[in-house]
Short mmCIF file of C-alpha atoms in Angstrom, two decimals:
data_model
loop_
_atom_site.label_atom_id
_atom_site.label_comp_id
_atom_site.label_asym_id
_atom_site.label_seq_id
_atom_site.Cartn_x
_atom_site.Cartn_y
_atom_site.Cartn_z
CA MET B 1 -46.02 -31.67 -35.78
CA GLU B 2 -45.96 -34.94 -37.76
CA GLU B 3 -49.76 -34.98 -38.19
CA THR B 4 -49.70 -31.64 -40.00
CA MET B 5 -47.04 -32.75 -42.47
CA THR B 6 -49.26 -34.80 -44.75
CA HIS B 7 -48.91 -32.61 -47.82
CA ALA B 8 -46.51 -34.12 -50.31
CA HIS B 9 -44.87 -30.83 -51.19
CA ASN B 10 -44.26 -29.22 -47.82
CA PRO B 11 -40.62 -28.14 -47.26
CA SER B 12 -39.87 -30.79 -44.61
CA GLU B 13 -40.97 -33.56 -46.94
CA MET B 14 -38.82 -32.14 -49.74
CA LEU B 15 -35.85 -32.03 -47.44
CA LYS B 16 -36.46 -35.62 -46.39
CA ARG B 17 -36.62 -36.75 -50.00
CA TYR B 18 -33.44 -34.89 -50.82
CA ARG B 19 -31.64 -36.47 -47.90
CA ALA B 20 -32.98 -39.90 -48.80
CA ALA B 21 -31.68 -39.53 -52.35
CA LEU B 22 -28.33 -38.32 -51.09
CA ILE B 23 -27.58 -40.88 -48.42
CA GLY B 24 -29.99 -43.71 -49.01
CA GLY B 25 -32.51 -43.04 -46.32
CA VAL B 26 -30.10 -43.38 -43.42
CA ALA B 27 -30.81 -39.85 -42.36
CA THR B 28 -34.55 -40.37 -41.99
CA LEU B 29 -34.05 -43.33 -39.73
CA GLY B 30 -31.45 -41.36 -37.87
CA LEU B 31 -33.83 -38.51 -37.26
CA LEU B 32 -36.40 -40.86 -35.78
CA ALA B 33 -33.84 -42.59 -33.58
CA GLY B 34 -32.41 -39.21 -32.63
CA GLY B 35 -35.85 -37.96 -31.68
CA ALA B 36 -36.29 -40.84 -29.25
CA ALA B 37 -32.93 -40.19 -27.62
CA TYR B 38 -33.76 -36.48 -27.44
CA ALA B 39 -36.92 -37.19 -25.48
CA GLN B 40 -35.09 -39.36 -22.98
CA GLU B 41 -31.82 -37.49 -22.33
CA GLY B 42 -32.02 -34.05 -23.88
CA PRO B 43 -29.50 -32.82 -26.42
CA ARG B 44 -25.80 -32.72 -25.69
CA GLY B 45 -24.84 -30.68 -28.73
CA SER B 46 -21.77 -32.80 -29.33
CA GLU B 47 -23.21 -35.96 -30.90
CA LEU B 48 -22.58 -36.86 -34.52
CA PRO B 49 -25.21 -35.20 -36.71
CA LYS B 50 -27.25 -38.22 -37.68
CA GLN B 51 -28.79 -36.51 -40.69
CA LEU B 52 -25.39 -36.64 -42.40
CA GLY B 53 -24.96 -40.37 -42.03
CA GLN B 54 -21.66 -42.12 -42.69
CA GLU B 55 -20.54 -39.52 -45.24
CA ALA B 56 -19.55 -37.26 -42.37
CA THR B 57 -17.19 -39.79 -40.85
CA SER B 58 -15.89 -41.61 -43.91
CA ASP B 59 -12.41 -43.15 -44.09
CA LEU B 60 -9.56 -40.94 -45.31
CA GLU B 61 -6.44 -41.67 -47.30
CA ASP B 62 -4.55 -39.33 -44.95
CA ASN B 63 -4.23 -40.19 -41.32
CA PRO B 64 -4.81 -37.08 -39.19
CA VAL B 65 -3.63 -37.21 -35.59
CA ILE B 66 -3.32 -34.73 -32.73
CA LEU B 67 0.28 -33.53 -32.51
CA SER B 68 2.45 -33.11 -29.46
CA ALA B 69 4.89 -30.24 -29.04
CA PRO B 70 8.55 -31.33 -28.88
CA GLU B 71 10.42 -31.68 -25.59
CA PRO B 72 10.95 -28.12 -24.35
CA ASP B 73 14.47 -26.69 -24.32
CA ALA B 74 15.85 -23.34 -23.12
CA ARG B 75 14.23 -21.65 -26.11
CA ARG B 76 10.68 -22.72 -25.26
CA ILE B 77 8.67 -19.63 -24.33
CA TYR B 78 5.06 -18.81 -23.59
CA VAL B 79 3.45 -15.59 -24.77
CA THR B 80 0.38 -14.35 -22.92
CA ASP B 81 -2.22 -12.11 -24.53
CA PRO B 82 -4.34 -10.40 -21.84
CA ALA B 83 -6.30 -8.98 -24.80
CA HIS B 84 -6.72 -5.51 -23.32
CA PHE B 85 -8.76 -6.79 -20.30
CA ALA B 86 -11.04 -9.15 -22.27
CA VAL B 87 -12.70 -11.96 -20.27
CA THR B 88 -11.00 -14.65 -22.32
CA THR B 89 -7.31 -14.75 -23.11
CA GLN B 90 -4.89 -16.85 -25.15
CA HIS B 91 -1.48 -18.20 -24.24
CA PHE B 92 0.81 -19.16 -27.12
CA THR B 93 3.53 -21.78 -26.86
CA VAL B 94 6.44 -20.74 -29.09
CA ASP B 95 9.62 -22.56 -30.12
CA GLY B 96 12.35 -19.92 -30.28
CA ASN B 97 14.51 -22.18 -32.46
CA THR B 98 12.04 -22.14 -35.32
CA GLY B 99 9.75 -19.23 -34.51
CA LYS B 100 6.83 -21.63 -34.74
CA VAL B 101 3.69 -21.55 -32.62
CA LEU B 102 3.57 -25.06 -31.13
CA GLY B 103 0.22 -24.80 -29.42
CA MET B 104 -2.11 -22.64 -27.38
CA VAL B 105 -4.14 -22.76 -24.21
CA ASP B 106 -7.18 -20.72 -23.29
CA GLY B 107 -7.44 -18.62 -20.17
CA GLY B 108 -10.11 -16.52 -18.52
CA PHE B 109 -9.87 -12.95 -17.23
CA LEU B 110 -6.31 -11.69 -16.72
CA ALA B 111 -4.94 -15.22 -16.47
CA ASN B 112 -1.44 -15.37 -15.02
CA PRO B 113 1.02 -17.83 -16.63
CA PHE B 114 3.70 -19.91 -14.90
CA ALA B 115 6.10 -22.69 -15.93
CA SER B 116 7.93 -25.38 -13.96
CA SER B 117 11.68 -24.89 -13.91
CA ASP B 118 12.34 -28.34 -15.44
CA GLY B 119 10.03 -27.54 -18.34
CA SER B 120 7.74 -30.52 -17.77
CA PHE B 121 4.61 -28.46 -17.24
CA PHE B 122 3.24 -24.98 -17.49
CA GLY B 123 -0.02 -23.46 -16.40
CA ILE B 124 -2.24 -20.51 -15.70
CA ALA B 125 -4.01 -19.06 -12.70
CA SER B 126 -7.34 -18.07 -14.16
CA THR B 127 -10.80 -16.64 -13.52
CA VAL B 128 -14.05 -17.35 -15.37
CA TYR B 129 -17.66 -16.34 -14.84
CA SER B 130 -20.82 -18.41 -15.30
CA ARG B 131 -22.32 -15.86 -17.71
CA VAL B 132 -19.36 -14.56 -19.75
CA ALA B 133 -18.45 -11.47 -17.69
CA LYS B 134 -20.99 -11.71 -14.87
CA GLY B 135 -22.64 -14.25 -12.62
CA GLN B 136 -20.76 -16.75 -10.49
CA ARG B 137 -16.99 -16.17 -10.34
CA ASP B 138 -14.69 -19.19 -10.40
CA ASP B 139 -10.92 -18.95 -9.83
CA TYR B 140 -8.75 -21.97 -10.63
CA ILE B 141 -5.26 -23.17 -11.41
CA GLU B 142 -4.86 -25.18 -14.58
CA VAL B 143 -1.70 -27.17 -15.23
CA TYR B 144 -0.75 -28.48 -18.68
CA ASP B 145 1.71 -31.04 -19.97
CA SER B 146 4.29 -29.04 -21.90
CA LYS B 147 4.25 -31.50 -24.82
CA THR B 148 0.62 -32.64 -25.15
CA HIS B 149 -0.92 -29.43 -23.74
CA GLU B 150 -3.44 -31.71 -22.03
CA VAL B 151 -4.74 -30.60 -18.62
CA ILE B 152 -2.88 -32.56 -15.96
CA ALA B 153 -4.34 -30.71 -12.98
CA ASP B 154 -7.36 -28.45 -12.52
CA ILE B 155 -7.29 -27.08 -9.00
CA ASP B 156 -10.07 -24.99 -7.53
CA ILE B 157 -8.92 -22.03 -5.42
CA PRO B 158 -10.90 -19.42 -3.47
CA GLU B 159 -12.18 -16.51 -5.56
CA SER B 160 -9.28 -14.39 -4.37
CA ARG B 161 -6.98 -13.78 -7.33
CA PHE B 162 -5.65 -10.25 -7.69
CA LEU B 163 -7.14 -9.04 -10.98
CA VAL B 164 -4.48 -6.77 -12.44
CA GLY B 165 -2.60 -6.24 -15.68
CA THR B 166 -0.42 -9.34 -15.92
CA TYR B 167 2.72 -9.18 -13.75
CA PRO B 168 4.67 -12.46 -14.04
CA TRP B 169 5.81 -12.52 -10.39
CA MET B 170 2.33 -12.32 -8.88
CA THR B 171 1.89 -16.09 -9.46
CA THR B 172 4.98 -18.19 -8.92
CA LEU B 173 6.07 -21.81 -8.50
CA THR B 174 8.49 -22.80 -5.75
CA PRO B 175 11.93 -24.08 -6.90
CA ASP B 176 10.83 -27.74 -6.63
CA SER B 177 7.73 -26.90 -8.74
CA LYS B 178 5.57 -28.72 -6.18
CA SER B 179 3.80 -25.64 -4.85
CA LEU B 180 2.33 -22.54 -6.39
CA LEU B 181 1.96 -19.17 -4.69
CA PHE B 182 -0.49 -16.53 -5.88
CA TYR B 183 -1.10 -13.00 -4.62
CA GLN B 184 -4.32 -11.68 -3.09
CA PHE B 185 -4.84 -7.89 -2.77
CA THR B 186 -8.30 -7.64 -1.27
CA PRO B 187 -9.65 -7.55 1.41
CA SER B 188 -6.08 -7.70 2.72
CA PRO B 189 -2.71 -8.80 1.37
CA GLN B 190 -2.36 -12.58 1.44
CA VAL B 191 -0.59 -15.23 -0.57
CA GLY B 192 -2.43 -18.38 -1.60
CA LEU B 193 -0.59 -21.70 -1.28
CA VAL B 194 -1.49 -24.42 -3.77
CA ASP B 195 -0.15 -27.99 -3.62
CA ILE B 196 0.48 -28.76 -7.29
CA GLU B 197 1.83 -32.24 -6.60
CA ASN B 198 -1.34 -33.32 -4.76
CA LYS B 199 -3.60 -31.07 -6.82
CA LYS B 200 -5.22 -29.14 -4.01
CA PHE B 201 -5.48 -25.66 -2.55
CA VAL B 202 -3.83 -25.54 0.88
CA ARG B 203 -4.51 -22.14 2.49
CA MET B 204 -4.04 -18.40 2.41
CA LEU B 205 -0.99 -16.98 4.17
CA ASP B 206 -1.16 -13.58 5.90
CA VAL B 207 1.50 -11.15 4.70
CA PRO B 208 2.24 -7.45 5.36
CA ASP B 209 1.54 -4.62 2.87
CA CYS B 210 3.93 -6.14 0.34
CA TYR B 211 3.74 -7.16 -3.34
CA HIS B 212 5.14 -9.78 -5.75
CA ILE B 213 6.40 -13.25 -4.87
CA PHE B 214 10.03 -14.35 -5.38
CA PRO B 215 10.66 -17.83 -3.94
CA SER B 216 14.14 -18.59 -2.62
CA GLY B 217 13.26 -22.03 -1.28
CA ASN B 218 10.32 -24.40 -1.13
CA ASP B 219 9.00 -22.78 2.06
CA THR B 220 10.39 -19.27 1.67
CA PHE B 221 9.64 -16.34 -0.58
CA PHE B 222 10.46 -12.65 -0.72
CA MET B 223 8.11 -9.74 -1.34
CA HIS B 224 8.67 -6.03 -1.93
CA CYS B 225 6.88 -3.82 0.58
CA ARG B 226 5.31 -0.41 0.35
CA SER B 227 7.79 0.93 2.88
CA GLY B 228 10.72 0.15 0.54
CA THR B 229 11.89 -3.03 2.26
CA MET B 230 11.98 -6.65 1.18
CA ALA B 231 10.02 -9.08 3.36
CA LYS B 232 11.24 -12.63 3.83
CA VAL B 233 8.23 -14.91 4.35
CA THR B 234 8.69 -18.43 5.67
CA PHE B 235 5.65 -20.69 5.86
CA ASP B 236 4.57 -24.21 6.66
CA LYS B 237 1.55 -26.13 5.46
CA ASP B 238 -0.32 -25.47 8.71
CA GLY B 239 -0.36 -21.80 7.81
CA LYS B 240 2.30 -20.67 10.28
CA VAL B 241 4.00 -17.66 8.74
CA GLU B 242 7.14 -15.85 9.82
CA VAL B 243 7.96 -12.48 8.31
CA LYS B 244 11.25 -10.67 8.53
CA GLU B 245 11.76 -7.32 6.81
CA THR B 246 15.07 -5.93 5.56
CA GLU B 247 16.16 -2.32 5.81
CA VAL B 248 14.67 0.16 3.35
CA PHE B 249 16.71 -0.16 0.15
CA HIS B 250 15.27 2.55 -2.09
CA ALA B 251 13.93 6.06 -1.61
CA GLU B 252 10.21 6.83 -1.64
CA ASP B 253 10.54 8.72 -4.93
CA GLU B 254 12.50 5.94 -6.66
CA TYR B 255 9.73 4.03 -8.37
CA LEU B 256 10.48 0.34 -8.90
CA ILE B 257 8.58 -1.00 -11.91
CA ASN B 258 5.84 -3.65 -11.67
CA THR B 259 7.67 -6.23 -13.73
CA PRO B 260 11.24 -6.86 -12.54
CA ALA B 261 13.35 -9.70 -13.96
CA PHE B 262 13.83 -12.65 -11.65
CA SER B 263 16.03 -15.70 -12.11
CA LEU B 264 14.66 -18.42 -9.85
CA LYS B 265 17.75 -20.55 -10.53
CA ALA B 266 20.23 -17.77 -9.73
CA GLY B 267 18.12 -16.21 -6.96
CA GLN B 268 18.66 -12.81 -8.57
CA ILE B 269 16.08 -10.03 -8.80
CA VAL B 270 16.88 -7.21 -11.24
CA TRP B 271 14.70 -4.25 -10.48
CA PRO B 272 14.83 -1.03 -12.53
CA THR B 273 13.26 2.30 -11.64
CA TYR B 274 11.40 4.54 -14.08
CA GLU B 275 14.65 6.51 -14.52
CA GLY B 276 16.87 3.51 -15.27
CA LYS B 277 18.51 2.92 -11.91
CA ILE B 278 18.99 -0.83 -11.43
CA PHE B 279 18.57 -2.37 -7.99
CA LEU B 280 19.92 -5.90 -7.55
CA VAL B 281 18.53 -8.16 -4.86
CA ASP B 282 20.30 -11.50 -4.40
CA ILE B 283 18.12 -14.00 -2.49
CA SER B 284 20.17 -17.10 -3.35
CA SER B 285 21.46 -17.44 0.22
CA GLY B 286 17.95 -17.34 1.69
CA GLU B 287 18.53 -13.76 2.86
CA ALA B 288 18.04 -10.62 0.76
CA LYS B 289 21.41 -9.13 -0.13
CA PHE B 290 21.51 -5.85 -1.97
CA GLY B 291 24.11 -5.54 -4.70
CA GLN B 292 25.73 -2.35 -5.93
CA HIS B 293 23.00 -0.45 -7.76
CA PHE B 294 23.88 1.42 -10.91
CA ASP B 295 22.41 3.71 -13.56
CA VAL B 296 21.88 2.41 -17.06
CA PHE B 297 21.73 5.89 -18.53
CA THR B 298 24.68 8.29 -18.38
CA GLU B 299 24.23 11.81 -17.03
CA GLU B 300 24.25 13.03 -20.62
CA GLU B 301 21.63 10.52 -21.68
CA LYS B 302 19.45 11.51 -18.73
CA LYS B 303 19.65 15.14 -19.85
CA ASP B 304 18.54 13.93 -23.29
CA ASN B 305 15.49 12.29 -21.65
CA TRP B 306 16.50 8.64 -21.95
CA ARG B 307 14.20 6.64 -19.67
CA VAL B 308 12.85 3.13 -19.19
CA GLY B 309 9.56 2.20 -20.86
CA GLY B 310 7.47 -0.83 -21.72
CA TRP B 311 5.52 -3.64 -20.07
CA LEU B 312 8.33 -6.15 -19.36
CA PRO B 313 11.26 -3.80 -19.96
CA VAL B 314 13.97 -5.86 -18.27
CA ALA B 315 15.54 -9.29 -18.83
CA TYR B 316 18.46 -11.07 -17.18
CA HIS B 317 20.82 -13.75 -18.55
CA ARG B 318 22.23 -15.68 -15.62
CA GLY B 319 25.13 -17.34 -17.51
CA THR B 320 26.71 -14.05 -18.59
CA ASN B 321 25.23 -11.91 -15.80
CA GLU B 322 23.91 -9.53 -18.46
CA ILE B 323 20.96 -7.20 -17.95
CA TYR B 324 18.82 -6.08 -20.88
CA LEU B 325 16.72 -2.93 -20.40
CA LEU B 326 14.23 -1.27 -22.76
CA GLY B 327 14.80 2.46 -23.06
CA ASP B 328 14.06 5.38 -25.30
CA GLN B 329 13.96 9.15 -25.32
CA ARG B 330 10.69 10.00 -23.65
CA ALA B 331 8.92 12.48 -21.45
CA LYS B 332 8.51 11.76 -17.74
CA TRP B 333 5.43 9.67 -16.90
CA THR B 334 5.44 7.72 -20.16
CA HIS B 335 6.89 4.63 -18.49
CA LYS B 336 4.43 2.10 -19.93
CA TYR B 337 4.89 3.07 -23.56
CA SER B 338 7.10 1.02 -25.84
CA SER B 339 10.80 1.59 -26.50
CA ARG B 340 12.91 1.20 -29.63
CA PHE B 341 16.18 0.25 -27.90
CA ALA B 342 17.63 -2.24 -25.45
CA PHE B 343 20.67 -1.42 -23.33
CA VAL B 344 22.82 -4.35 -22.26
CA HIS B 345 24.84 -3.97 -19.04
CA ASP B 346 27.06 -6.18 -16.95
CA ALA B 347 25.25 -6.80 -13.64
CA LYS B 348 28.51 -6.95 -11.72
CA THR B 349 30.30 -3.84 -13.01
CA GLY B 350 27.27 -1.90 -14.20
CA LYS B 351 29.16 -1.17 -17.41
CA ARG B 352 27.38 -0.98 -20.74
CA ILE B 353 28.26 -3.82 -23.07
CA ARG B 354 26.12 -2.95 -26.07
CA LYS B 355 22.96 -1.24 -27.26
CA ILE B 356 20.42 -2.87 -29.55
CA ASP B 357 18.32 -0.81 -31.96
CA PHE B 358 15.08 -2.68 -32.69
CA GLY B 359 13.98 -0.15 -35.29
CA ARG B 360 10.43 -0.56 -34.03
CA ASP B 361 8.34 -0.14 -30.88
CA ILE B 362 8.84 -2.99 -28.40
CA ASP B 363 6.84 -3.45 -25.18
CA SER B 364 8.30 -6.58 -23.58
CA ILE B 365 11.58 -8.46 -23.69
CA ALA B 366 12.96 -11.76 -22.41
CA VAL B 367 16.19 -13.65 -23.03
CA SER B 368 16.78 -17.40 -23.34
CA GLN B 369 19.23 -18.86 -20.83
CA ASP B 370 21.39 -20.93 -23.19
CA ASP B 371 24.95 -20.08 -24.24
CA ASN B 372 24.03 -18.25 -27.43
CA PRO B 373 20.92 -16.58 -26.11
CA GLN B 374 18.00 -15.32 -28.07
CA LEU B 375 16.43 -11.99 -27.28
CA TYR B 376 12.64 -12.06 -27.46
CA ALA B 377 11.08 -8.70 -28.30
CA LEU B 378 7.30 -8.45 -28.22
CA SER B 379 5.35 -5.64 -29.85
CA THR B 380 1.87 -5.32 -28.33
CA GLY B 381 0.80 -2.89 -31.05
CA GLU B 382 1.99 -5.13 -33.91
CA LYS B 383 0.91 -8.31 -32.02
CA THR B 384 4.22 -9.77 -33.14
CA LEU B 385 7.13 -11.45 -31.38
CA TYR B 386 10.56 -10.75 -32.85
CA ILE B 387 13.25 -13.30 -32.10
CA LEU B 388 16.76 -11.86 -32.30
CA ASP B 389 20.29 -13.03 -31.72
CA ALA B 390 20.93 -11.45 -28.32
CA ALA B 391 24.59 -10.78 -29.13
CA THR B 392 24.15 -9.10 -32.50
CA GLY B 393 20.52 -8.00 -32.44
CA LYS B 394 20.05 -9.73 -35.81
CA GLU B 395 16.49 -10.93 -36.43
CA GLN B 396 16.11 -14.71 -36.66
CA HIS B 397 12.33 -15.08 -36.73
CA SER B 398 9.17 -13.07 -36.38
CA VAL B 399 5.96 -14.55 -35.06
CA PRO B 400 2.91 -12.45 -36.03
CA GLU B 401 -0.80 -12.68 -35.14
CA LEU B 402 -0.38 -13.29 -31.41
CA GLY B 403 -3.88 -12.38 -30.29
CA HIS B 404 -5.20 -8.90 -29.56
CA GLY B 405 -2.66 -7.33 -27.23
CA PRO B 406 0.16 -9.74 -26.31
CA GLN B 407 2.24 -8.46 -23.40
CA VAL B 408 3.94 -11.19 -21.43
CA ILE B 409 6.74 -13.64 -22.23
CA ILE B 410 7.72 -16.36 -19.76
CA ALA B 411 10.13 -19.29 -19.91
CA HIS B 412 10.74 -22.29 -17.68
CA ASP B 413 14.51 -21.93 -17.57
CA ASN B 414 14.80 -18.66 -15.66
CA ARG E 1 -2.60 -1.55 -21.88
CA VAL E 2 -2.69 0.15 -25.22
CA SER E 3 0.59 0.25 -27.00
CA ARG E 4 1.71 3.31 -28.84
CA GLY E 5 0.23 3.13 -32.30
CA ALA E 6 -2.46 0.64 -31.32
CA HIS E 7 -4.94 3.45 -30.97
CA ALA E 8 -4.84 6.73 -32.86
CA ALA E 9 -5.28 8.78 -29.72
CA ALA E 10 -3.14 6.69 -27.34
CA GLY E 11 -0.32 8.40 -25.52
CA THR E 12 3.13 8.76 -26.95
CA ARG E 13 6.67 9.10 -25.65
CA GLU E 14 6.40 12.82 -26.36
CA GLY E 15 4.35 13.22 -23.21
CA TRP E 16 1.03 14.52 -21.99
CA LYS E 17 -0.61 17.45 -23.79
CA PRO E 18 -4.16 17.78 -22.43
CA GLN E 19 -7.17 19.33 -24.22
CA ASP E 20 -10.54 20.29 -22.71
CA THR E 21 -12.93 19.94 -25.66
CA ASP E 22 -13.48 16.24 -26.49
CA VAL E 23 -14.09 13.72 -23.69
CA THR E 24 -13.93 10.77 -26.12
CA GLN E 25 -10.26 11.37 -26.89
CA CYS E 26 -7.42 9.93 -24.83
CA ASP E 27 -5.85 13.36 -24.39
CA TYR E 28 -8.92 14.88 -22.68
CA TRP E 29 -7.45 16.46 -19.55
CA ARG E 30 -9.36 14.38 -16.99
CA HIS E 31 -8.01 11.15 -18.53
CA CYS E 32 -4.38 11.87 -17.53
CA SER E 33 -4.02 8.50 -15.76
CA ILE E 34 -6.79 6.41 -17.38
CA ASP E 35 -6.09 2.78 -18.27
CA GLY E 36 -8.68 0.97 -20.36
CA ASN E 37 -11.65 2.43 -22.18
CA ILE E 38 -13.53 5.73 -21.96
CA CYS E 39 -17.08 5.01 -20.73
CA ASP E 40 -18.49 7.83 -22.86
CA CYS E 41 -17.71 5.65 -25.90
CA CYS E 42 -19.49 2.61 -24.40
CA GLY E 43 -22.94 3.99 -23.55
CA GLY E 44 -21.92 5.83 -20.40
CA SER E 45 -20.66 9.38 -20.05
CA LEU E 46 -17.63 11.15 -18.62
CA THR E 47 -18.85 10.48 -15.07
CA ASN E 48 -21.54 7.77 -15.45
CA CYS E 49 -21.57 4.06 -16.25
CA PRO E 50 -23.22 2.44 -19.30
CA PRO E 51 -26.55 0.60 -18.92
CA GLY E 52 -26.32 -2.82 -17.32
CA THR E 53 -22.88 -2.32 -15.79
CA ARG E 54 -22.02 -1.96 -12.09
CA LEU E 55 -20.34 1.20 -10.75
CA SER E 56 -17.37 0.63 -8.49
CA PRO E 57 -17.17 2.78 -5.33
CA SER E 58 -13.36 2.39 -5.21
CA SER E 59 -10.78 4.07 -7.38
CA TRP E 60 -7.23 5.05 -8.08
CA ILE E 61 -6.52 8.73 -8.33
CA ALA E 62 -4.40 11.22 -10.22
CA SER E 63 -3.86 14.93 -10.25
CA CYS E 64 -4.74 16.22 -13.72
CA PHE E 65 -4.12 19.70 -15.11
CA ASN E 66 -7.09 21.42 -16.72
CA PRO E 67 -5.87 23.70 -19.52
CA GLY E 68 -9.27 25.46 -19.51
CA ASP E 69 -8.82 27.09 -16.11
CA ASN E 70 -5.12 26.33 -15.43
CA GLN E 71 -6.00 24.42 -12.27
CA SER E 72 -5.15 20.89 -11.25
CA TYR E 73 -7.90 18.58 -10.03
CA LEU E 74 -7.91 15.23 -8.30
CA ILE E 75 -9.64 12.65 -10.53
CA ALA E 76 -10.99 9.40 -9.05
CA TYR E 77 -10.97 6.77 -11.79
CA ARG E 78 -13.85 4.46 -11.06
CA ASP E 79 -14.46 1.39 -13.17
CA CYS E 80 -17.78 0.26 -14.61
CA CYS E 81 -17.79 -3.50 -14.15
CA GLY E 82 -19.65 -6.72 -14.88
CA LYS E 83 -19.37 -6.76 -18.68
CA ASN E 84 -16.61 -7.78 -21.05
CA VAL E 85 -14.19 -5.00 -21.98
CA CYS E 86 -15.93 -2.29 -24.02
CA GLY E 87 -13.21 -2.19 -26.64
CA ARG E 88 -13.98 1.36 -27.81
CA CYS E 89 -11.78 4.41 -27.12
CA GLY E 90 -8.94 2.42 -25.58
CA CYS E 91 -6.48 4.66 -23.72
CA LEU E 92 -3.46 4.35 -21.49
CA ASN E 93 -2.17 7.46 -19.75
CA THR E 94 0.22 7.40 -16.83
CA GLU E 95 0.68 10.95 -15.51
CA GLY E 96 1.91 10.50 -11.95
CA GLU E 97 1.12 6.79 -12.16
CA LEU E 98 2.97 4.78 -9.51
CA PRO E 99 3.84 1.08 -9.20
CA VAL E 100 1.51 -1.45 -7.59
CA TYR E 101 3.10 -1.03 -4.14
CA ARG E 102 1.51 2.44 -4.18
CA PRO E 103 -1.93 1.13 -5.22
CA GLU E 104 -3.83 4.38 -4.71
CA PHE E 105 -1.94 5.74 -7.76
CA ALA E 106 -1.61 2.43 -9.68
CA ASN E 107 -3.76 1.95 -12.77
CA ASP E 108 -3.15 -1.67 -13.91
CA ILE E 109 -5.39 -2.84 -11.08
CA ILE E 110 -9.03 -3.71 -11.89
CA TRP E 111 -10.70 -1.12 -9.68
CA CYS E 112 -14.06 -2.89 -9.37
CA PHE E 113 -13.80 -3.50 -5.61
CA GLY E 114 -17.14 -2.94 -3.91
CA ALA E 115 -19.27 -2.94 -7.07
CA GLU E 116 -22.76 -4.48 -6.75
CA ASP E 117 -23.13 -8.21 -7.37
CA ASP E 118 -19.36 -8.58 -6.81
CA ALA E 119 -18.87 -7.55 -10.42
CA MET E 120 -15.11 -7.70 -11.04
CA THR E 121 -14.78 -7.79 -14.82
CA TYR E 122 -13.60 -4.60 -16.53
CA HIS E 123 -15.80 -2.71 -18.99
CA CYS E 124 -14.71 0.95 -18.92
CA THR E 125 -13.57 3.83 -16.72
CA ILE E 126 -15.15 7.15 -15.74
CA SER E 127 -13.24 10.30 -14.76
CA PRO E 128 -15.14 12.19 -12.04
CA ILE E 129 -13.52 15.03 -10.07
CA VAL E 130 -12.92 14.58 -6.33
CA GLY E 131 -11.74 18.12 -5.71
CA LYS E 132 -8.94 20.54 -6.38
CA ALA E 133 -5.46 19.06 -6.14
#
């Protein structure tokens, strides 16, 4: 090329002269030096552009740094945007106190979020492909420091994640936060065991035709089975698995939603049906105990077509034993569409305490576990999180622009 | 996946009212339990995948009522896989849709199992008939 560029007025020469005038010839030398490096190593695409010289990295009067998020408290939440099945997803860290987005992490296809119960880390189980949406599949667990959002563990797992609309309790940490369990659907139901502490995949555990993972101890979790039972699964690190199933606790035509509320700290599962019947499963003793189920909607409300609807339509506050359930007047078989109301009931008596009118369509709710809890109400359509006083329903903050189709809210203090 | 209001033709709390004239609309009768995007809007058709995608041999099913002949048909929703989500004609219908512990009727699952090249990313869904329900 250089031999052909002898004419004084060719465009490359003009550009060189312009650059020389601008930055005193540094760029020309840079280009030559860069060319030599190029021949030896090939481009990395991340080096300083030498044609810009020192102007590009000059000293500033301000002193920019990379921020850390504050220490997480009970009002730290994570909002996941599965982006309507897109191959990349975003996960927003939000401070409920201020309604501020504190940071983000990137995930692959249908990444499943989790958070350690002491708040020190959070993470995602994720899937990426070598060529955007095709090519070599790679499943992995990524763990982040909850303040710096730096990766503190990147753990390869077999390409066995269950790819499904995001259900929080398909990927779950044990109570000591040292192990992670993730669900596999195909070719047969299994649960993957990951050693977070030592940053390595351990093994797959064989389980019956059961779904979801609710840990009650560091070597024990419960699942809900197709037959209508709960299975207690005890495992060791050698892969020995013991399974014990309870009696059937719901009828075949009582449909338990995909996204129950679960308090790891209280060992309480709150599981609504499409029609608003609440099943309570207490696993705090290490055995599944079924509480008194109750109906959220009165007979009159049922006649007026009040039913459950949304993506995460139920939340549980362990301090007050209050259950929050999204409901609205709706036709049968519209159970995944948003609701405009939340019904608050006492888990012990089943009695209604209050009803919250959002005045808008809400898809997912969660509640903070502090004494004056916040109610988090996420609108997938508006891509906005509304933060309300859980007692009064009064809006404290709104957090807009949360991706393409945000659906999931998780917290560490559940 | 698609919230009410996010798409002009997405389902509403008022319930399912099928039509039999426009396959690109969410209320076309065969789409009574579709979740995702209509392949006809992405270079495919009602029953065929777009170029360059991979057709899944596995599916969830639903019984959909055809207002044209007043019969119900079993629809096998098969996904076209191996590309990023199409993004056009997004729909979520849940007629007879059951939770994940009844997977044959559950539509949040990526039904790409068995597609060529192990393609497991979701692009769009087709609505072929299996038979009368």
